[in-house]
Coordinates of C-alpha atoms in Angstrom, one line a residue:
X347 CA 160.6 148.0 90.8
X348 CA 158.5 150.2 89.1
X349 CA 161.5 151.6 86.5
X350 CA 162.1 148.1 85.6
X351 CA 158.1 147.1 84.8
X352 CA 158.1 150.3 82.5
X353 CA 161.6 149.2 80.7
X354 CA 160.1 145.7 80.2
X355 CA 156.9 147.5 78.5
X356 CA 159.2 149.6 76.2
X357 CA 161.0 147.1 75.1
X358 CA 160.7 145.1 71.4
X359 CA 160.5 142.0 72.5
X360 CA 160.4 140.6 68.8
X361 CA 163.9 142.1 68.7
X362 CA 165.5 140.2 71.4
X363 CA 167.2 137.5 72.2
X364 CA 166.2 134.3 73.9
X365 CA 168.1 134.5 76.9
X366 CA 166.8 138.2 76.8
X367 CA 163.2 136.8 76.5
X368 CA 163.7 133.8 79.2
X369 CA 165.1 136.3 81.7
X370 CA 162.4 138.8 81.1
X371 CA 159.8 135.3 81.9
X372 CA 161.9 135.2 85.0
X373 CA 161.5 138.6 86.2
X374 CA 157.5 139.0 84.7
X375 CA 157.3 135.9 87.5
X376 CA 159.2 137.6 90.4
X377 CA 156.9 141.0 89.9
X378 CA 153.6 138.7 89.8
X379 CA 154.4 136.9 92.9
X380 CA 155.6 140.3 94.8
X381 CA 152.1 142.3 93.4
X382 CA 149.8 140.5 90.6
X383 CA 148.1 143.8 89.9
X384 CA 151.4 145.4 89.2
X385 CA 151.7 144.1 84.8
X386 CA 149.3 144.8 81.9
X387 CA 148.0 141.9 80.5
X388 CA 149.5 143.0 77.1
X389 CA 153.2 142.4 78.3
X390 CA 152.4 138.8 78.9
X391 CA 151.3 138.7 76.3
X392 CA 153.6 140.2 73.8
X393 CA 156.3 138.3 75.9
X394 CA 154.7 135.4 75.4
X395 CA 154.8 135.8 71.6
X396 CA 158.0 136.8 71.1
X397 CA 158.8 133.8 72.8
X398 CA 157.2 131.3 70.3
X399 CA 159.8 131.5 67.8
X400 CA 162.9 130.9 70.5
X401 CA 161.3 128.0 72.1
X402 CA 163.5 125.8 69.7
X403 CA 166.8 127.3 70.7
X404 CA 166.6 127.5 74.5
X405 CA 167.8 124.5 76.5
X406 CA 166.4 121.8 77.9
X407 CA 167.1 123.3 81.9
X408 CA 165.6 126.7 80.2
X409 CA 162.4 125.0 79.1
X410 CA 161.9 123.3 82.4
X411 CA 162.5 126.8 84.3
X412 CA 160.6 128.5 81.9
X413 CA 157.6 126.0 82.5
X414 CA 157.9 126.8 86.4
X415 CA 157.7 130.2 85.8
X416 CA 154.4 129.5 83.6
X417 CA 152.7 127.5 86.6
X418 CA 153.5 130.7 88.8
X419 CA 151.9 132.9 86.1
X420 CA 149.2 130.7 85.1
X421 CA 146.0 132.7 86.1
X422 CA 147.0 135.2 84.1
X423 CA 148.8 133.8 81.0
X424 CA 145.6 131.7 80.5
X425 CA 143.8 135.0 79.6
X426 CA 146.2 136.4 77.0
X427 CA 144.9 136.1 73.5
X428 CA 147.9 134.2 72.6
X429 CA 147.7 131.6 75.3
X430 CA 146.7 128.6 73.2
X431 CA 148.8 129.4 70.3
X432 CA 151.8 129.6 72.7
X433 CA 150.7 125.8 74.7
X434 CA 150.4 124.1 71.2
X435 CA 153.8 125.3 70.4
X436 CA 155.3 124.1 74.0
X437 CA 154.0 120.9 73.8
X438 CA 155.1 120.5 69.9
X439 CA 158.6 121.5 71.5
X440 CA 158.4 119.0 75.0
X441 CA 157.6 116.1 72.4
X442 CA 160.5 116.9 70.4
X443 CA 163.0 117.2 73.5
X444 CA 161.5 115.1 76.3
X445 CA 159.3 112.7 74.5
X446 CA 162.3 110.0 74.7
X447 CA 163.2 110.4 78.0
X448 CA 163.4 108.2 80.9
X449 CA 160.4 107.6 83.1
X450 CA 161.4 110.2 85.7
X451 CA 161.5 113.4 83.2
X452 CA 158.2 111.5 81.4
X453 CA 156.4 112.4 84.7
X454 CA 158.4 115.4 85.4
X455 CA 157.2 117.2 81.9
X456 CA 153.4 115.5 82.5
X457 CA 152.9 117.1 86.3
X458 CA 154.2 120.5 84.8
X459 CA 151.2 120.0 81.8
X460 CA 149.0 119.4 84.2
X461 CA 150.2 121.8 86.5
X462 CA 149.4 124.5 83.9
X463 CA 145.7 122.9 83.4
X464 CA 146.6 121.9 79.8
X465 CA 143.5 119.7 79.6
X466 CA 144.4 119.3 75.9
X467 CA 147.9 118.6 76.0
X468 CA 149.7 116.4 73.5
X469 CA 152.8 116.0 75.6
X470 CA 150.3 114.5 78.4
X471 CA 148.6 112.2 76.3
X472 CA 151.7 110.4 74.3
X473 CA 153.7 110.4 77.6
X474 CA 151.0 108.5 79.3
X475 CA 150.4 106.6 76.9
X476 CA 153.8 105.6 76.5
X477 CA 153.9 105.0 80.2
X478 CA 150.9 102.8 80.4
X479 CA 152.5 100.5 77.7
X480 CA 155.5 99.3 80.0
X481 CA 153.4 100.0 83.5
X482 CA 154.8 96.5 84.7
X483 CA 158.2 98.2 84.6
X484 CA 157.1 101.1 87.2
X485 CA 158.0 101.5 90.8
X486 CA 155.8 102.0 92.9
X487 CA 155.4 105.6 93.1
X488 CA 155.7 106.0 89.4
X489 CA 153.0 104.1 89.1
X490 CA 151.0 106.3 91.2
X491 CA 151.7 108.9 89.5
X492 CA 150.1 107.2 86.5
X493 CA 146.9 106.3 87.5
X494 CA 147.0 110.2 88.9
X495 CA 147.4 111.2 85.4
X496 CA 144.9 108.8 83.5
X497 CA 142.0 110.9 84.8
X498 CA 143.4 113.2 82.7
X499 CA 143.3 111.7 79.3
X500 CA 141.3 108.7 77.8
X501 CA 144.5 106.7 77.5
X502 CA 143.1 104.3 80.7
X503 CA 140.3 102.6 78.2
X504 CA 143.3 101.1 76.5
X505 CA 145.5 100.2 79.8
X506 CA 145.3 96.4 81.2
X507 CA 144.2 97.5 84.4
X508 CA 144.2 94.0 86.1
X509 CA 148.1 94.1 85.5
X510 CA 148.1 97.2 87.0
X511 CA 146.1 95.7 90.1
X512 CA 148.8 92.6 90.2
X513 CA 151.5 95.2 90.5
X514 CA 149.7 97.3 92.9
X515 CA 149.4 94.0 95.4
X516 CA 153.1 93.2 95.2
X517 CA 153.7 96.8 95.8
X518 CA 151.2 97.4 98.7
X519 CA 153.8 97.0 101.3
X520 CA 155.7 100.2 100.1
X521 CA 152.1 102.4 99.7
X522 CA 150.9 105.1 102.3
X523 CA 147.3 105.2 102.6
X524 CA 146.9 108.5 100.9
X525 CA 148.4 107.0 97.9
X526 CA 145.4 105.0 97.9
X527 CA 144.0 107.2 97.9
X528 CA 144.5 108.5 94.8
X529 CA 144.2 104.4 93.2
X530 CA 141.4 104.8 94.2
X531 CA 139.8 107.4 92.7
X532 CA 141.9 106.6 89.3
X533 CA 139.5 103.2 89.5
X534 CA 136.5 104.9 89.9
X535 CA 136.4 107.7 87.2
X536 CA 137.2 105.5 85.0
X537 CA 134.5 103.4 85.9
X538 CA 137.3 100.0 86.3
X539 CA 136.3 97.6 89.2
X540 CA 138.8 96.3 91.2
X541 CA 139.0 92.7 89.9
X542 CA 142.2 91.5 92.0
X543 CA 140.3 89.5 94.7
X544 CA 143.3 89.5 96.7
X545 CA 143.8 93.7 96.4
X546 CA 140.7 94.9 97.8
X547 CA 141.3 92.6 101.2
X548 CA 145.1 94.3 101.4
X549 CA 143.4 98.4 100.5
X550 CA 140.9 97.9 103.1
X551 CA 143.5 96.4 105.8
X552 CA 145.6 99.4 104.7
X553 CA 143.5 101.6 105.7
X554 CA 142.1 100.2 109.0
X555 CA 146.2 99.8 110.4
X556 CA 145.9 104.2 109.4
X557 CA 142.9 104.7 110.4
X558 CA 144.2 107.7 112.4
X559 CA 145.9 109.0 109.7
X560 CA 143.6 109.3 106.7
X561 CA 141.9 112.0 105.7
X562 CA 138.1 112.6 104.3
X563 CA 139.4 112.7 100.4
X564 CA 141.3 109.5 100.4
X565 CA 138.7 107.8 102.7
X566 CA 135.6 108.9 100.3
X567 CA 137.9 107.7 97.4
X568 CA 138.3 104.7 98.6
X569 CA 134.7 103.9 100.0
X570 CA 133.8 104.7 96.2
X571 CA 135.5 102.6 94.5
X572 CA 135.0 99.7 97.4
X573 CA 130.9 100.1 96.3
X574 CA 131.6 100.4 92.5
X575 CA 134.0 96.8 92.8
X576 CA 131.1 94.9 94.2
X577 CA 133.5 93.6 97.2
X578 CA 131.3 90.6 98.1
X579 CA 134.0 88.2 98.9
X580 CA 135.8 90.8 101.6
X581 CA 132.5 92.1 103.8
X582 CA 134.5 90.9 106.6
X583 CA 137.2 93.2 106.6
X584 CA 135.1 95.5 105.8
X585 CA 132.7 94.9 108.6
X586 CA 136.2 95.6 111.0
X587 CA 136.5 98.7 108.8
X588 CA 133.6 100.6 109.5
X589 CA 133.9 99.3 113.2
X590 CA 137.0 101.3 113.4
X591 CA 135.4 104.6 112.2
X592 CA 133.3 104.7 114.8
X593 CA 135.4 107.0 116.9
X594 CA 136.7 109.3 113.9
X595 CA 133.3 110.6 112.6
X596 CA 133.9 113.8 114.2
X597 CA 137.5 114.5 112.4
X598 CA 135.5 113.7 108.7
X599 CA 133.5 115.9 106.8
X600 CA 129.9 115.4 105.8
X601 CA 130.8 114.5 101.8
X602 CA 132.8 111.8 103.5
X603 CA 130.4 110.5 106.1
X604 CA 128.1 109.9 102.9
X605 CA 130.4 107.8 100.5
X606 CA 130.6 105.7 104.1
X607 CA 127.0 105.2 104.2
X608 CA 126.0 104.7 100.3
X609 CA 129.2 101.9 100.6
X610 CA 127.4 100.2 103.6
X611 CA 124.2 100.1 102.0
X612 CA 125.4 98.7 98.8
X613 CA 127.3 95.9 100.4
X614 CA 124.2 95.6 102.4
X615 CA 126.4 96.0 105.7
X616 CA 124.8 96.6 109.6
X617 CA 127.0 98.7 111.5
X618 CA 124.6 100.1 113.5
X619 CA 126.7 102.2 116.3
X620 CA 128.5 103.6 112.9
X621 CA 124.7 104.3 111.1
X622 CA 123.5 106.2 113.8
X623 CA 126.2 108.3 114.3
X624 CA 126.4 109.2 110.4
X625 CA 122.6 109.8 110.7
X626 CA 122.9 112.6 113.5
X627 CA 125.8 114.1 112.2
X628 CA 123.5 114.2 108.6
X629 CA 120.4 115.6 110.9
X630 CA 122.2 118.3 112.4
X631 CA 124.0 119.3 108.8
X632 CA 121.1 119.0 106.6
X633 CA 120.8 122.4 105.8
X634 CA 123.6 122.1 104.1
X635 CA 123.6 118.5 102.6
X636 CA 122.8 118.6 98.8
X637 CA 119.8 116.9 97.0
X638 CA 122.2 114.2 96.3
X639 CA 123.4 113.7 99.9
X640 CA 119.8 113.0 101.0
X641 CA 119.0 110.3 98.3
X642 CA 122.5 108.2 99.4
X643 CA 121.9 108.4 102.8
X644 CA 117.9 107.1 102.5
X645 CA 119.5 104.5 100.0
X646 CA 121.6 103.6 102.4
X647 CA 119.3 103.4 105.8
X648 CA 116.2 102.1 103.6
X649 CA 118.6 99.2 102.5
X650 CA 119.9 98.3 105.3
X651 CA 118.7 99.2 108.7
X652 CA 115.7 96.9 110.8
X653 CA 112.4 98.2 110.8
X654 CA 112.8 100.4 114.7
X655 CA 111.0 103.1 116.1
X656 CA 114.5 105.1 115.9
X657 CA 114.8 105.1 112.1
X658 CA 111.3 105.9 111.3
X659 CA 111.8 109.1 113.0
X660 CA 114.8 109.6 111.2
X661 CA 112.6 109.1 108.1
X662 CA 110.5 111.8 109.1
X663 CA 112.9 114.4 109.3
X664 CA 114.8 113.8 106.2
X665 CA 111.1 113.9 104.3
X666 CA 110.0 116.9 106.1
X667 CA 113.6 118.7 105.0
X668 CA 112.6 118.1 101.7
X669 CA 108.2 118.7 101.9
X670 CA 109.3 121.7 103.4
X671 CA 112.3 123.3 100.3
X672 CA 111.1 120.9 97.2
X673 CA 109.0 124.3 96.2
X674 CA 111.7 127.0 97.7
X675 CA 115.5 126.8 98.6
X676 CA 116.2 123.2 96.9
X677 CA 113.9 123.5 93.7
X678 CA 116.7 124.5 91.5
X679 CA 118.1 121.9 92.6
X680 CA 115.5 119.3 91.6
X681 CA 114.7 120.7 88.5
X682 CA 118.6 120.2 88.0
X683 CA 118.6 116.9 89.1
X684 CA 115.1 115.3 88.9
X685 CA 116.5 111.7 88.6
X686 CA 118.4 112.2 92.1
X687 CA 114.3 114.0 93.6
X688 CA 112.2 110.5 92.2
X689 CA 115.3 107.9 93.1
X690 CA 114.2 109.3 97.3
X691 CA 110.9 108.6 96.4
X692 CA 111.5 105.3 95.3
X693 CA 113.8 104.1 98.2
X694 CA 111.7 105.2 100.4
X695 CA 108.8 102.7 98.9
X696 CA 111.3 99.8 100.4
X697 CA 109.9 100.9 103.9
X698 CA 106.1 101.6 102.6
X699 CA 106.5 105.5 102.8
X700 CA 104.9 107.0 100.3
X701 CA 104.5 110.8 100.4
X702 CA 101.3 111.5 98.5
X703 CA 102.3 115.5 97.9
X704 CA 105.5 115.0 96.4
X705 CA 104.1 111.9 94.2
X706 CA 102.1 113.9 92.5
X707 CA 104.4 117.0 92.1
X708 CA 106.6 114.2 90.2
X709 CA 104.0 112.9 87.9
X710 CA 102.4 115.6 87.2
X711 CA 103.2 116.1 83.2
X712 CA 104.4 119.6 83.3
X713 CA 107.5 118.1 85.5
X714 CA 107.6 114.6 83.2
X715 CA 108.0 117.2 80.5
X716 CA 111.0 118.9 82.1
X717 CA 112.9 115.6 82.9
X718 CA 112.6 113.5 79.1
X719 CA 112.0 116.7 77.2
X720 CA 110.3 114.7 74.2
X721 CA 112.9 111.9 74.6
X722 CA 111.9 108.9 76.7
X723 CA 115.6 107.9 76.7
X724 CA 115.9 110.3 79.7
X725 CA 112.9 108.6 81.7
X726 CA 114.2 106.3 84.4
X727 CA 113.5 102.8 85.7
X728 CA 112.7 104.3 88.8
X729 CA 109.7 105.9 86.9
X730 CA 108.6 102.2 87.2
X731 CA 109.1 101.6 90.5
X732 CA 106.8 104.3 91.7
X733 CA 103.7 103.9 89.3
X734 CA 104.0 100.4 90.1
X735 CA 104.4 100.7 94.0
X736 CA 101.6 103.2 93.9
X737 CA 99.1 101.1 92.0
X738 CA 100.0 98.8 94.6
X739 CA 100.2 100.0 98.0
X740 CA 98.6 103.4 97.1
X741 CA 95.0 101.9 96.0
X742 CA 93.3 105.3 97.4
X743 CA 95.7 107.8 95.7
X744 CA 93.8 109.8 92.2
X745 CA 96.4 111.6 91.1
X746 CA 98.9 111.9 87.9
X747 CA 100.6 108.7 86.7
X748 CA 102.9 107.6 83.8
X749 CA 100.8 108.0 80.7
X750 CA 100.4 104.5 78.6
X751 CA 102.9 105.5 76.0
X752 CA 106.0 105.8 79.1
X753 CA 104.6 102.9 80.9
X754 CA 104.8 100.6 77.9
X755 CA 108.4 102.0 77.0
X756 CA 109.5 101.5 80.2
X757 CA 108.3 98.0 80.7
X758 CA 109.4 96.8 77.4
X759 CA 113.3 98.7 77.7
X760 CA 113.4 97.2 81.2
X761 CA 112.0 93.6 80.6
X762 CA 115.2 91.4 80.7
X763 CA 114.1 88.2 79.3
X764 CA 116.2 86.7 82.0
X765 CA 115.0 82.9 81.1
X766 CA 116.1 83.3 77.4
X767 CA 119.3 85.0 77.8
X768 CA 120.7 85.0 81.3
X769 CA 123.3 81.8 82.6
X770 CA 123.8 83.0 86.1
X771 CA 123.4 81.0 89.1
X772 CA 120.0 82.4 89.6
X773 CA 118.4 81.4 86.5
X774 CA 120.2 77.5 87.2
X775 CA 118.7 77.8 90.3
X776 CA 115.2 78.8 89.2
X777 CA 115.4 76.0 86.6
X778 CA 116.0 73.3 89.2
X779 CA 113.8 74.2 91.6
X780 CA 110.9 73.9 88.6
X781 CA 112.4 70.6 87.3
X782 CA 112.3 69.3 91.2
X783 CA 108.4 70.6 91.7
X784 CA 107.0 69.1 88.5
X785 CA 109.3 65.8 88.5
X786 CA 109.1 64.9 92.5
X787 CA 106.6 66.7 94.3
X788 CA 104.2 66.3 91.7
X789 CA 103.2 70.3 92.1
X790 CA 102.2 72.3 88.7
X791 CA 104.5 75.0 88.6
X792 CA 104.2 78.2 86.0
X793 CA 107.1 80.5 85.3
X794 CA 105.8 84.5 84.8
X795 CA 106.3 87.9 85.2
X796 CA 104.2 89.1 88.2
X797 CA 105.7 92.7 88.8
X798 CA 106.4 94.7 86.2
X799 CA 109.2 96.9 88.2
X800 CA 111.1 93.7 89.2
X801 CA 112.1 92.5 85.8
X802 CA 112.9 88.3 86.4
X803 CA 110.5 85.6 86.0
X804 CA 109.0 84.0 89.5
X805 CA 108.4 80.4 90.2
X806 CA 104.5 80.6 90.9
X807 CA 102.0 77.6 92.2
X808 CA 98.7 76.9 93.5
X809 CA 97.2 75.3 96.1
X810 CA 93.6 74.2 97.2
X811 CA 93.0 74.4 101.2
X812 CA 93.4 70.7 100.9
X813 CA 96.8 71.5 99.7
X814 CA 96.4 69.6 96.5
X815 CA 98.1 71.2 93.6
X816 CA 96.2 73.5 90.9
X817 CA 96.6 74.9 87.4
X818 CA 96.6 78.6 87.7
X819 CA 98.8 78.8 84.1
X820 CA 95.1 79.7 82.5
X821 CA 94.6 82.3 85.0
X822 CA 97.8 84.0 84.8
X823 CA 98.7 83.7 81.2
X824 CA 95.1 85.2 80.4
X825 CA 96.3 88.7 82.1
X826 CA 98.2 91.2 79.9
X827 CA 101.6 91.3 79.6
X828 CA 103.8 93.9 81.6
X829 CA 100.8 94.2 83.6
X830 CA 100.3 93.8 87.8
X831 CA 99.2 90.3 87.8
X832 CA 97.3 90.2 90.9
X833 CA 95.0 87.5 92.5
X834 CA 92.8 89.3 95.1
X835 CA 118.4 88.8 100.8
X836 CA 120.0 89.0 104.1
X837 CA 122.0 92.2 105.6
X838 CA 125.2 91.4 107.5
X839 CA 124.4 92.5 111.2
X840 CA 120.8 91.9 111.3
X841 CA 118.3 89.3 110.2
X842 CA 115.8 90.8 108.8
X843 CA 114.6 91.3 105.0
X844 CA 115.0 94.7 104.0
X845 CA 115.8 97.1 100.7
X846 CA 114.2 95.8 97.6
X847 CA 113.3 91.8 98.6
X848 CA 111.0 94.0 101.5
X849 CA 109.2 95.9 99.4
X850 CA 108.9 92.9 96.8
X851 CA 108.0 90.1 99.6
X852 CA 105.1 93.0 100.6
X853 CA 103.9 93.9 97.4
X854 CA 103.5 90.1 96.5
X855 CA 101.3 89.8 99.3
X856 CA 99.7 93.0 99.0
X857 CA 98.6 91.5 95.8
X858 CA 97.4 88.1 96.9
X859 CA 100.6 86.1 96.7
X860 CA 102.4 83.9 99.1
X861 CA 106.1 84.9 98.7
X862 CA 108.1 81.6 99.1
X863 CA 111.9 82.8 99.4
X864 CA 114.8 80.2 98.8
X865 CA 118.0 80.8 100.4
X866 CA 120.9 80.5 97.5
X867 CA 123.7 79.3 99.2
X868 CA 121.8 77.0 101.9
X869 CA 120.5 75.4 98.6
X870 CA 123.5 74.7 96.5
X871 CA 124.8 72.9 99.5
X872 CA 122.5 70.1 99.7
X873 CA 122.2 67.3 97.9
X874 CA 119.2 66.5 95.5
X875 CA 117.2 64.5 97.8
X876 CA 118.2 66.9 100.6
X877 CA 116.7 69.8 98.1
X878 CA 113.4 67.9 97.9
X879 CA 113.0 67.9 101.4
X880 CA 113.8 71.1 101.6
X881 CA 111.0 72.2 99.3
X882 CA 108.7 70.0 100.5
X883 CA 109.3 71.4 104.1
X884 CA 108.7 75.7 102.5
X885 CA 106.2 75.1 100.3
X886 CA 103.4 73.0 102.6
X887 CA 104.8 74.7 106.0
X888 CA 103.7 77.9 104.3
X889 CA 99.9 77.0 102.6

């Protein structure tokens, strides 16, 4: 072997042939894979441009070989000075040969570009492109393939994705559950909800009839893009989902076990079996969980899991694994990521835990600096949150806050003027509920906003200990704007109040408010006279 390595480096390889160069790729390939050590980096590349100018006249079964051969040599070719000279001209030549091929050599050319980590390939990009434009005439695994390779390029901004979701449904049937796997995860990075209301129920089903079979990449895929979709109108089968990873938690590893629990917590799901044996297996790994790991899983157990004796302790030791690193092992980390160290600090507020040692690291200026860095962009709404929830439920704490400058931006960038510009159901609600007050119960009603870190307008009265209505507009409207204006939803699988409405319902009352809450769908069913007896019946029952 080693007589022919030193013919290959005596050779002129701007003499030869190119069935003299293609060979010599061949053998350069067979030597790498037999000892990688064995060839000079200066032989690839000379080889490599002597091979520029014969690219046009080898065939099309040379070209594919000869991009085998690359994917073999990759690590090293990629480190020759002639390495992007050499790609431009391969891709220049694939468009010229392969560009009009049928769909099968389209994706044939595009794994062996990606293969070779050609991020900026131009064969890539036109093929999928051109692919994307008749998706509707994909199988099944073609289309796969497709959504595999939009992460690649930016081509999926242009893609009608909900046609891609109507083909995906017809074509669940003949899908493995790693494949979606891979759907999945095409969704998410591109930041594309699922809209199909019909796909979701059939992905999740999918992968409860494999449960067995799926591993932690395509079951954290999936569990992403189930929270990014906002799957509202399938809780149910996703309720029998998480039932049925009750028994697998061992076999998944702890990445996975997390994209589990920040999906139950944003669908504000109970499993509680399911919780608690995500928790322990977090407990005994925390060591090793990242910064972000710890904010998901308090996310997750502050939005969704009752108010027991069992979870406070577990509150405990996830805040003394971070009291006890924030200043050693894990501060590169949260100087890193800052947004990810205040976002536990504000979930945690939902349960009324407030750490008074970290709250001041936070807002102490020095580390304010670090995070906007002179641009206020970068500051956060959970920024808000805190200062707020301190001020608060903190009324003893005389440490660092948000100066006025960053509590004024903040409260004017996150003000929604949800009255003015909003037409959801909430704000029709809202509107009838005032309409009914003032029109049949006779009760003087004034629309403000009370917290500044909840950003809507609430429906506010007041009443005399005779119960007799009173004006408390001039009160209220007297107070300055984005200012605490202070007087002295339901989880599947449990009952009570908890995540945000918690620590809203508490810091209303904190701050002399009776918090009146009107159930959305229990209202829209009645009829009008049926809503003023329901008002009637919250409103006195409660002063």
């Amino acid at each position: 072997m080693s007589e022919d390595i030193n013919k290959l480096q005596d050779i002129n390889w701007f003499n030869e042939s190119a069935n003299e160069i293609f060979n010599a790729i061949k053998k350069l390939t067979y030597y790498y894979l037999s000892d990688s050590e064995l060839l000079n980096l200066s032989l690839y590349d000379t080889i490599l441009k002597a091979c520029i100018k014969h690219l046009t006249v080898l065939e099309n079964q040379q070209i594919k070989i000869l991009m085998q051969c690359l994917i073999v040599l990759n690590n090293v070719i990629t480190k020759t000075s002639i390495y992007k000279k050499f790609m431009k001209e391969l891709n220049r030549e694939c468009l010229r040969r392969f560009y009009p091929s049928n769909t099968k050599e389209l994706l044939l050319i595009s794994d062996a570009f990606y293969q070779l980590q050609n991020k900026n390939s131009d064969y890539l990009f036109r093929a999928i492109r051109k692919l994307s434009s008749k998706s509707n005439k994909l199988s099944a695994k073609s289309l796969v393939q497709l959504l595999f390779y939009l992460n690649l390029t930016d081509v999926g901004s242009a893609i009608n994705m909900f046609e891609v979701e109507c083909q995906l449904e017809e074509y669940m049937p003949d899908l493995v559950v790693n494949e979606l796997g891979i759907i999945a995860r095409s969704f998410f990075l591109q930041k594309r909800k699922i809209k199909n209301k019909t796909l979701m129920p059939l992905i999740i089903k999918k992968v409860f009839q494999n449960i067995n079979n799926v591993d932690s990449i395509t079951l954290a895929s999936i569990m992403k893009v189930i929270r990014y979709s906002d799957c509202i109108h399938c809780k149910i089968e996703f309720q029998l989902l998480l039932k049925s990873l009750r028994d697998i938690i061992p076999n998944l590893s702890l990445q996975c076990l997390i994209h589990i629990a920040h999906a139950f917590g944003s669908l504000h799901v109970y499993d509680e079996i399911l919780t608690n044996k995500i928790i322990e297996r977090v407990i005994t790994q925390i060591q090793s969980a990242r910064l972000k790991d710890i904010e998901r899983i308090i996310y997750s157990i502050c939005t969704i899991a009752p108010n027991t004796n069992y979870y406070t302790d577990i509150y405990k030791k996830l805040i003394k694994e971070i009291t006890t690193t924030y200043t050693t092992t894990r501060a590169n980390e949260i100087e890193k990521f800052p947004t990810t160290f205040i976002r536990i600090l504000t979930f945690l507020t939902m349960k009324n835990i407030y750490i008074p040692e970290l709250i001041q690291y936070i807002f102490e200026p020095s580390f304010i600096q670090k995070v906007h860095k002179n641009n206020l962009k970068l500051i956060t709404n959970e920024w808000l949150v805190l200062h707020c929830s301190v001020k608060i439920e903190m009324p003893y704490y005389q440490g660092p806050m948000l100066n006025n400058d960053m509590y004024k931006y903040l409260t004017k960038k996150f003000c929604y003027n949800d009255d003015v510009y909003r037409k959801d159901n909430i704000i029709k609600l809202k509107t009838e509920i005032v309409y009914l007050c003032k029109t049949k119960l006779g009760i003087n009603v004034y629309i403000d906003y009370i917290l500044p870190h909840y950003p809507s307008r609430e429906i506010i009265f007041g009443m005399d200990k005779y119960n007799n209505s009173i004006n408390i507009e001039s009160i209220l409207s007297a107070m300055e704007t984005n200012t605490i204006k202070s007087v002295k939803r339901n989880v599947l699988g449990h009952n009570d109040y908890n995540g945000y409405i918690q620590r809203q319902l508490r810091q209303l009352k904190t701050i002399g408010y009776e918090p009146i809450l009107i159930n959305e769908n229990e209202w829209i069913s009645y009829t009008q006279d049926e809503k003023i007896k329901y008002l009637k019946q919250l409103i006195y029952q409660q002063t």
